[in-house]
PDB file of C-alpha atoms in Angstrom:
ATOM      1  CA  MET A 711      -4.011 -73.645  19.987  1.00  0.00           C
ATOM      2  CA  ARG A 712      -0.398 -74.819  20.129  1.00  0.00           C
ATOM      3  CA  VAL A 713       0.787 -75.546  23.669  1.00  0.00           C
ATOM      4  CA  VAL A 714       3.795 -73.367  24.555  1.00  0.00           C
ATOM      5  CA  LYS A 715       3.554 -73.330  28.364  1.00  0.00           C
ATOM      6  CA  ALA A 716       4.470 -76.005  30.876  1.00  0.00           C
ATOM      7  CA  VAL A 717       4.405 -76.403  34.642  1.00  0.00           C
ATOM      8  CA  LEU A 718       7.284 -78.575  35.821  1.00  0.00           C
ATOM      9  CA  VAL A 719       6.797 -80.045  39.298  1.00  0.00           C
ATOM     10  CA  ALA A 720      10.073 -80.573  41.166  1.00  0.00           C
ATOM     11  CA  SER A 721       9.103 -82.747  44.143  1.00  0.00           C
ATOM     12  CA  GLU A 722      10.925 -83.028  47.441  1.00  0.00           C
ATOM     13  CA  THR A 723      12.654 -86.306  48.336  1.00  0.00           C
ATOM     14  CA  ASP A 724      11.091 -86.545  51.814  1.00  0.00           C
ATOM     15  CA  ASP A 725       7.602 -87.450  50.634  1.00  0.00           C
ATOM     16  CA  GLY A 726       7.449 -91.072  51.786  1.00  0.00           C
ATOM     17  CA  GLU A 727       8.457 -92.561  48.419  1.00  0.00           C
ATOM     18  CA  ARG A 728      11.230 -95.158  48.397  1.00  0.00           C
ATOM     19  CA  TRP A 729      14.541 -93.481  47.659  1.00  0.00           C
ATOM     20  CA  PRO A 730      18.138 -94.747  47.497  1.00  0.00           C
ATOM     21  CA  GLY A 731      19.524 -92.093  49.927  1.00  0.00           C
ATOM     22  CA  VAL A 732      21.681 -89.926  47.674  1.00  0.00           C
ATOM     23  CA  GLY A 733      21.452 -86.638  49.533  1.00  0.00           C
ATOM     24  CA  PHE A 734      19.600 -84.425  47.034  1.00  0.00           C
ATOM     25  CA  GLY A 735      16.946 -81.974  48.237  1.00  0.00           C
ATOM     26  CA  ALA A 736      14.721 -82.794  45.251  1.00  0.00           C
ATOM     27  CA  ARG A 737      14.647 -86.145  43.493  1.00  0.00           C
ATOM     28  CA  SER A 738      14.576 -84.352  40.118  1.00  0.00           C
ATOM     29  CA  LEU A 739      18.220 -83.397  40.773  1.00  0.00           C
ATOM     30  CA  MET A 740      19.341 -87.043  40.624  1.00  0.00           C
ATOM     31  CA  PRO A 741      21.881 -87.356  37.793  1.00  0.00           C
ATOM     32  CA  ILE A 742      20.910 -89.635  34.928  1.00  0.00           C
ATOM     33  CA  ALA A 743      23.601 -90.027  32.244  1.00  0.00           C
ATOM     34  CA  ASN A 744      25.621 -87.374  34.120  1.00  0.00           C
ATOM     35  CA  LYS A 745      22.840 -84.766  34.051  1.00  0.00           C
ATOM     36  CA  PRO A 746      20.021 -84.045  36.531  1.00  0.00           C
ATOM     37  CA  VAL A 747      16.694 -85.574  35.518  1.00  0.00           C
ATOM     38  CA  LEU A 748      15.208 -82.068  35.620  1.00  0.00           C
ATOM     39  CA  LEU A 749      17.508 -80.926  32.809  1.00  0.00           C
ATOM     40  CA  HIS A 750      16.538 -83.930  30.686  1.00  0.00           C
ATOM     41  CA  ALA A 751      12.916 -82.842  31.168  1.00  0.00           C
ATOM     42  CA  LEU A 752      13.722 -79.254  30.146  1.00  0.00           C
ATOM     43  CA  ASP A 753      15.532 -80.517  27.033  1.00  0.00           C
ATOM     44  CA  ALA A 754      12.456 -82.547  26.071  1.00  0.00           C
ATOM     45  CA  LEU A 755      10.204 -79.512  26.607  1.00  0.00           C
ATOM     46  CA  ALA A 756      12.430 -77.301  24.446  1.00  0.00           C
ATOM     47  CA  THR A 757      12.544 -79.881  21.643  1.00  0.00           C
ATOM     48  CA  GLY A 758       8.750 -80.153  21.833  1.00  0.00           C
ATOM     49  CA  GLY A 759       8.189 -76.436  21.258  1.00  0.00           C
ATOM     50  CA  ILE A 760       7.571 -75.342  24.838  1.00  0.00           C
ATOM     51  CA  GLU A 761       8.701 -71.730  25.262  1.00  0.00           C
ATOM     52  CA  VAL A 762       7.861 -70.826  28.870  1.00  0.00           C
ATOM     53  CA  VAL A 763       8.175 -73.071  31.937  1.00  0.00           C
ATOM     54  CA  ALA A 764       7.098 -72.480  35.529  1.00  0.00           C
ATOM     55  CA  ILE A 765       9.027 -74.763  37.883  1.00  0.00           C
ATOM     56  CA  VAL A 766       7.156 -75.471  41.105  1.00  0.00           C
ATOM     57  CA  VAL A 767       9.737 -75.651  43.880  1.00  0.00           C
ATOM     58  CA  GLY A 768       9.760 -76.285  47.598  1.00  0.00           C
ATOM     59  CA  SER A 769      12.612 -76.190  50.083  1.00  0.00           C
ATOM     60  CA  ALA A 770      15.175 -77.241  47.433  1.00  0.00           C
ATOM     61  CA  ARG A 771      14.598 -74.098  45.357  1.00  0.00           C
ATOM     62  CA  ASP A 772      18.213 -72.890  45.591  1.00  0.00           C
ATOM     63  CA  GLU A 773      19.608 -76.238  44.410  1.00  0.00           C
ATOM     64  CA  ILE A 774      17.114 -76.310  41.552  1.00  0.00           C
ATOM     65  CA  ARG A 775      17.838 -72.718  40.505  1.00  0.00           C
ATOM     66  CA  ASN A 776      21.569 -73.488  40.389  1.00  0.00           C
ATOM     67  CA  ALA A 777      21.052 -76.594  38.251  1.00  0.00           C
ATOM     68  CA  VAL A 778      18.728 -74.779  35.841  1.00  0.00           C
ATOM     69  CA  ARG A 779      21.050 -71.791  35.555  1.00  0.00           C
ATOM     70  CA  ASP A 780      23.882 -74.093  34.507  1.00  0.00           C
ATOM     71  CA  GLY A 781      21.992 -76.290  32.050  1.00  0.00           C
ATOM     72  CA  CYS A 782      18.631 -74.937  30.864  1.00  0.00           C
ATOM     73  CA  PRO A 783      18.130 -74.727  27.063  1.00  0.00           C
ATOM     74  CA  SER A 784      18.448 -71.121  25.894  1.00  0.00           C
ATOM     75  CA  SER A 785      15.120 -71.277  24.021  1.00  0.00           C
ATOM     76  CA  ILE A 786      13.106 -71.623  27.253  1.00  0.00           C
ATOM     77  CA  HIS A 787      12.161 -68.845  29.659  1.00  0.00           C
ATOM     78  CA  VAL A 788      11.933 -70.170  33.227  1.00  0.00           C
ATOM     79  CA  GLU A 789       9.935 -68.834  36.165  1.00  0.00           C
ATOM     80  CA  TYR A 790       9.724 -70.263  39.687  1.00  0.00           C
ATOM     81  CA  LEU A 791       6.616 -70.859  41.761  1.00  0.00           C
ATOM     82  CA  PRO A 792       7.124 -71.507  45.496  1.00  0.00           C
ATOM     83  CA  SER A 793       4.977 -74.209  47.045  1.00  0.00           C
ATOM     84  CA  GLU A 794       4.350 -75.804  50.418  1.00  0.00           C
ATOM     85  CA  ALA A 795       5.750 -79.331  50.669  1.00  0.00           C
ATOM     86  CA  ASP A 796       2.344 -80.839  51.519  1.00  0.00           C
ATOM     87  CA  ALA A 797       0.438 -79.066  48.713  1.00  0.00           C
ATOM     88  CA  SER A 798      -1.167 -81.334  46.114  1.00  0.00           C
ATOM     89  CA  ILE A 799      -0.239 -81.001  42.444  1.00  0.00           C
ATOM     90  CA  VAL A 800      -3.631 -79.438  41.709  1.00  0.00           C
ATOM     91  CA  ASP A 801      -3.093 -76.867  44.476  1.00  0.00           C
ATOM     92  CA  ARG A 802       0.261 -76.083  42.884  1.00  0.00           C
ATOM     93  CA  LEU A 803      -1.365 -75.664  39.482  1.00  0.00           C
ATOM     94  CA  ARG A 804      -3.867 -73.224  40.953  1.00  0.00           C
ATOM     95  CA  SER A 805      -0.974 -71.183  42.295  1.00  0.00           C
ATOM     96  CA  ALA A 806       0.208 -70.913  38.673  1.00  0.00           C
ATOM     97  CA  GLU A 807      -3.023 -69.419  37.289  1.00  0.00           C
ATOM     98  CA  ARG A 808      -1.405 -66.016  36.740  1.00  0.00           C
ATOM     99  CA  PHE A 809       1.349 -67.722  34.772  1.00  0.00           C
ATOM    100  CA  LEU A 810      -1.105 -69.818  32.744  1.00  0.00           C
ATOM    101  CA  ALA A 811      -3.275 -66.804  31.819  1.00  0.00           C
ATOM    102  CA  GLY A 812      -6.085 -69.005  30.512  1.00  0.00           C
ATOM    103  CA  GLU A 813      -3.902 -70.887  27.995  1.00  0.00           C
ATOM    104  CA  PRO A 814      -3.632 -74.680  27.591  1.00  0.00           C
ATOM    105  CA  PHE A 815      -0.541 -76.136  29.224  1.00  0.00           C
ATOM    106  CA  LEU A 816       1.482 -79.244  29.958  1.00  0.00           C
ATOM    107  CA  VAL A 817       2.064 -80.349  33.535  1.00  0.00           C
ATOM    108  CA  HIS A 818       5.177 -82.521  33.678  1.00  0.00           C
ATOM    109  CA  ASP A 819       6.923 -84.351  36.525  1.00  0.00           C
ATOM    110  CA  GLY A 820      10.424 -82.954  36.947  1.00  0.00           C
ATOM    111  CA  ASP A 821      11.747 -86.448  37.677  1.00  0.00           C
ATOM    112  CA  ALA A 822      10.256 -88.125  34.590  1.00  0.00           C
ATOM    113  CA  LEU A 823      12.201 -89.217  31.515  1.00  0.00           C
ATOM    114  CA  LEU A 824       9.970 -88.980  28.434  1.00  0.00           C
ATOM    115  CA  ARG A 825      11.246 -90.225  25.078  1.00  0.00           C
ATOM    116  CA  ASP A 826       8.130 -89.584  22.973  1.00  0.00           C
ATOM    117  CA  GLY A 827       7.917 -86.206  21.225  1.00  0.00           C
ATOM    118  CA  ILE A 828       6.117 -83.589  23.312  1.00  0.00           C
ATOM    119  CA  GLY A 829       5.344 -81.556  20.198  1.00  0.00           C
ATOM    120  CA  LEU A 830       3.468 -84.438  18.562  1.00  0.00           C
ATOM    121  CA  LEU A 831       1.575 -85.148  21.775  1.00  0.00           C
ATOM    122  CA  GLY A 832       0.643 -81.465  22.038  1.00  0.00           C
ATOM    123  CA  ASP A 833      -0.675 -81.539  18.465  1.00  0.00           C
ATOM    124  CA  ARG A 834      -2.777 -84.600  19.316  1.00  0.00           C
ATOM    125  CA  PHE A 835      -4.180 -82.763  22.328  1.00  0.00           C
ATOM    126  CA  ALA A 836      -5.052 -79.676  20.273  1.00  0.00           C
ATOM    127  CA  ARG A 837      -6.588 -81.581  17.330  1.00  0.00           C
ATOM    128  CA  GLY A 838      -8.788 -83.630  19.631  1.00  0.00           C
ATOM    129  CA  ASP A 839     -10.308 -80.554  21.298  1.00  0.00           C
ATOM    130  CA  LEU A 840      -9.654 -82.263  24.637  1.00  0.00           C
ATOM    131  CA  ASP A 841      -9.894 -81.110  28.231  1.00  0.00           C
ATOM    132  CA  ALA A 842      -7.019 -83.426  29.149  1.00  0.00           C
ATOM    133  CA  LEU A 843      -4.528 -85.744  27.461  1.00  0.00           C
ATOM    134  CA  VAL A 844      -2.957 -87.990  30.088  1.00  0.00           C
ATOM    135  CA  LEU A 845       0.607 -89.272  29.509  1.00  0.00           C
ATOM    136  CA  ARG A 846       1.006 -92.724  31.016  1.00  0.00           C
ATOM    137  CA  PRO A 847       4.100 -94.956  30.684  1.00  0.00           C
ATOM    138  CA  LYS A 848       3.602 -97.972  28.425  1.00  0.00           C
ATOM    139  CA  THR A 849       5.428-100.336  30.761  1.00  0.00           C
ATOM    140  CA  MET A 850       6.553 -99.842  34.324  1.00  0.00           C
ATOM    141  CA  SER A 851       8.746-102.255  36.232  1.00  0.00           C
ATOM    142  CA  ARG A 852       8.033-103.137  39.860  1.00  0.00           C
ATOM    143  CA  GLY A 853      10.722-100.651  40.868  1.00  0.00           C
ATOM    144  CA  TYR A 854       8.758 -97.715  39.429  1.00  0.00           C
ATOM    145  CA  LEU A 855       5.466 -98.503  41.131  1.00  0.00           C
ATOM    146  CA  PRO A 856       4.431 -97.215  44.576  1.00  0.00           C
ATOM    147  CA  ALA A 857       4.065 -99.790  47.320  1.00  0.00           C
ATOM    148  CA  ASN A 858       0.243 -99.512  47.311  1.00  0.00           C
ATOM    149  CA  ARG A 859       0.025 -99.962  43.521  1.00  0.00           C
ATOM    150  CA  ASP A 860      -2.844-102.462  43.721  1.00  0.00           C
ATOM    151  CA  ALA A 861      -5.166 -99.820  45.166  1.00  0.00           C
ATOM    152  CA  ARG A 862      -4.410 -97.222  42.464  1.00  0.00           C
ATOM    153  CA  THR A 863      -6.416 -96.459  39.329  1.00  0.00           C
ATOM    154  CA  PRO A 864      -4.827 -96.243  35.845  1.00  0.00           C
ATOM    155  CA  LEU A 865      -4.863 -92.440  36.126  1.00  0.00           C
ATOM    156  CA  ASP A 866      -2.624 -92.438  39.201  1.00  0.00           C
ATOM    157  CA  THR A 867       0.607 -93.456  37.514  1.00  0.00           C
ATOM    158  CA  VAL A 868       1.267 -90.713  34.972  1.00  0.00           C
ATOM    159  CA  VAL A 869       4.302 -88.659  33.958  1.00  0.00           C
ATOM    160  CA  GLY A 870       2.256 -85.618  33.037  1.00  0.00           C
ATOM    161  CA  CYS A 871      -0.753 -84.388  31.112  1.00  0.00           C
ATOM    162  CA  PHE A 872      -1.889 -81.664  28.772  1.00  0.00           C
ATOM    163  CA  LEU A 873      -4.725 -79.644  30.292  1.00  0.00           C
ATOM    164  CA  GLU A 874      -7.122 -76.892  29.414  1.00  0.00           C
ATOM    165  CA  PRO A 875      -7.302 -74.407  32.331  1.00  0.00           C
ATOM    166  CA  ARG A 876     -11.060 -75.006  32.596  1.00  0.00           C
ATOM    167  CA  ALA A 877     -10.290 -78.562  33.765  1.00  0.00           C
ATOM    168  CA  LEU A 878      -9.037 -77.184  37.111  1.00  0.00           C
ATOM    169  CA  ALA A 879     -12.611 -76.144  37.931  1.00  0.00           C
ATOM    170  CA  ALA A 880     -13.609 -79.827  38.148  1.00  0.00           C
ATOM    171  CA  ALA A 881     -12.060 -80.033  41.641  1.00  0.00           C
ATOM    172  CA  PRO A 882     -12.549 -76.667  43.386  1.00  0.00           C
ATOM    173  CA  GLU A 883     -11.672 -77.888  46.899  1.00  0.00           C
ATOM    174  CA  PRO A 884      -8.044 -77.941  48.100  1.00  0.00           C
ATOM    175  CA  GLY A 885      -5.994 -81.108  48.503  1.00  0.00           C
ATOM    176  CA  VAL A 886      -7.205 -82.972  45.414  1.00  0.00           C
ATOM    177  CA  GLY A 887      -4.432 -84.818  43.572  1.00  0.00           C
ATOM    178  CA  LEU A 888      -3.943 -85.018  39.821  1.00  0.00           C
ATOM    179  CA  ALA A 889      -5.620 -88.424  39.545  1.00  0.00           C
ATOM    180  CA  GLY A 890      -8.645 -87.114  41.472  1.00  0.00           C
ATOM    181  CA  LEU A 891      -8.894 -84.094  39.185  1.00  0.00           C
ATOM    182  CA  LEU A 892      -8.707 -86.229  36.041  1.00  0.00           C
ATOM    183  CA  MET A 893     -11.348 -88.656  37.283  1.00  0.00           C
ATOM    184  CA  ARG A 894     -13.666 -85.734  38.055  1.00  0.00           C
ATOM    185  CA  VAL A 895     -13.090 -84.264  34.600  1.00  0.00           C
ATOM    186  CA  ARG A 896     -14.082 -87.594  33.088  1.00  0.00           C
ATOM    187  CA  ALA A 897     -17.065 -88.063  35.426  1.00  0.00           C
ATOM    188  CA  GLY A 898     -18.294 -84.564  34.536  1.00  0.00           C
ATOM    189  CA  GLY A 899     -18.403 -85.351  30.823  1.00  0.00           C
ATOM    190  CA  GLY A 900     -15.084 -83.712  29.956  1.00  0.00           C
ATOM    191  CA  ARG A 901     -13.113 -84.922  26.958  1.00  0.00           C
ATOM    192  CA  LEU A 902     -10.205 -86.950  28.344  1.00  0.00           C
ATOM    193  CA  ARG A 903      -7.868 -89.332  26.538  1.00  0.00           C
ATOM    194  CA  VAL A 904      -4.910 -91.413  27.700  1.00  0.00           C
ATOM    195  CA  ALA A 905      -1.724 -91.603  25.604  1.00  0.00           C
ATOM    196  CA  GLU A 906       0.637 -94.511  26.263  1.00  0.00           C
ATOM    197  CA  VAL A 907       4.141 -93.003  26.093  1.00  0.00           C
ATOM    198  CA  ASP A 908       7.729 -94.222  26.238  1.00  0.00           C
ATOM    199  CA  ALA A 909       8.659 -92.868  29.667  1.00  0.00           C
ATOM    200  CA  CYS A 910       9.857 -93.855  33.104  1.00  0.00           C
ATOM    201  CA  LEU A 911      10.056 -92.460  36.632  1.00  0.00           C
ATOM    202  CA  PRO A 912      13.610 -93.351  37.691  1.00  0.00           C
ATOM    203  CA  CYS A 913      13.458 -91.715  41.111  1.00  0.00           C
ATOM    204  CA  ARG A 914      10.319 -93.466  42.351  1.00  0.00           C
ATOM    205  CA  GLY A 915      11.977 -96.804  43.003  1.00  0.00           C
ATOM    206  CA  GLY A 916      15.323 -98.256  43.970  1.00  0.00           C
ATOM    207  CA  ARG A 917      18.697 -98.930  42.429  1.00  0.00           C
ATOM    208  CA  GLU A 918      17.393-100.972  39.494  1.00  0.00           C
ATOM    209  CA  ALA A 919      15.094 -98.151  38.403  1.00  0.00           C
ATOM    210  CA  LEU A 920      18.030 -95.729  38.381  1.00  0.00           C
ATOM    211  CA  LEU A 921      20.238 -98.115  36.411  1.00  0.00           C
ATOM    212  CA  ASP A 922      17.503 -98.745  33.863  1.00  0.00           C
ATOM    213  CA  ALA A 923      16.936 -94.994  33.431  1.00  0.00           C
ATOM    214  CA  ASN A 924      20.661 -94.481  32.833  1.00  0.00           C
ATOM    215  CA  ARG A 925      20.590 -97.146  30.136  1.00  0.00           C
ATOM    216  CA  ARG A 926      17.578 -95.503  28.500  1.00  0.00           C
ATOM    217  CA  ALA A 927      19.223 -92.072  28.514  1.00  0.00           C
ATOM    218  CA  LEU A 928      22.571 -93.378  27.202  1.00  0.00           C
ATOM    219  CA  GLU A 929      20.809 -95.166  24.344  1.00  0.00           C
ATOM    220  CA  GLN A 930      19.754 -91.781  22.961  1.00  0.00           C
ATOM    221  CA  LEU A 931      23.274 -90.340  22.813  1.00  0.00           C
ATOM    222  CA  PRO A 932      25.031 -90.285  19.392  1.00  0.00           C
TER     223      PRO A 932
END
């Protein structure tokens, strides 16, 4: 089945990650090449054939709504899902079960820049009859990695993943993060693959990460 739904997670900036104090309520609103990262993500989803997006928002919902209203591709229908700031990504996905309606979906970080084609990745996910296709950046500079990077597994640093709704049942208890869910899917015999993608997380580091992301985005302009 072709993937046409996505859950876009727009995280708050006050989550303990390093951040070059720029005054935005959500780090996905940081402008890259003169446009919020979130709108770059929506453009990539539209180009990849995604038709309906649920944006998970917290306290910055008004700022995010305003940005989306001004710059969302016309081919995408957007809904909003409120979320508590301390909720894990998996908890947020469970809150979207009505939206998902049992269909496969893409969960995507709202502050990730992905240059590989989402449509082709979705086709790979569907052809492989997978429970999960994890999208992990090919290379990540020191600026993109969390401070405790040495203690993290390869499934921790991802920009998103394609999931079958049944995969959420692998971690029924609240508070489990995305990496924990994926490891439980794999441990339970689920079909999980990792795709190395051309992507970066510009708002998870410092000034150099932002500058590099701007260069990457500007390279794609005609």
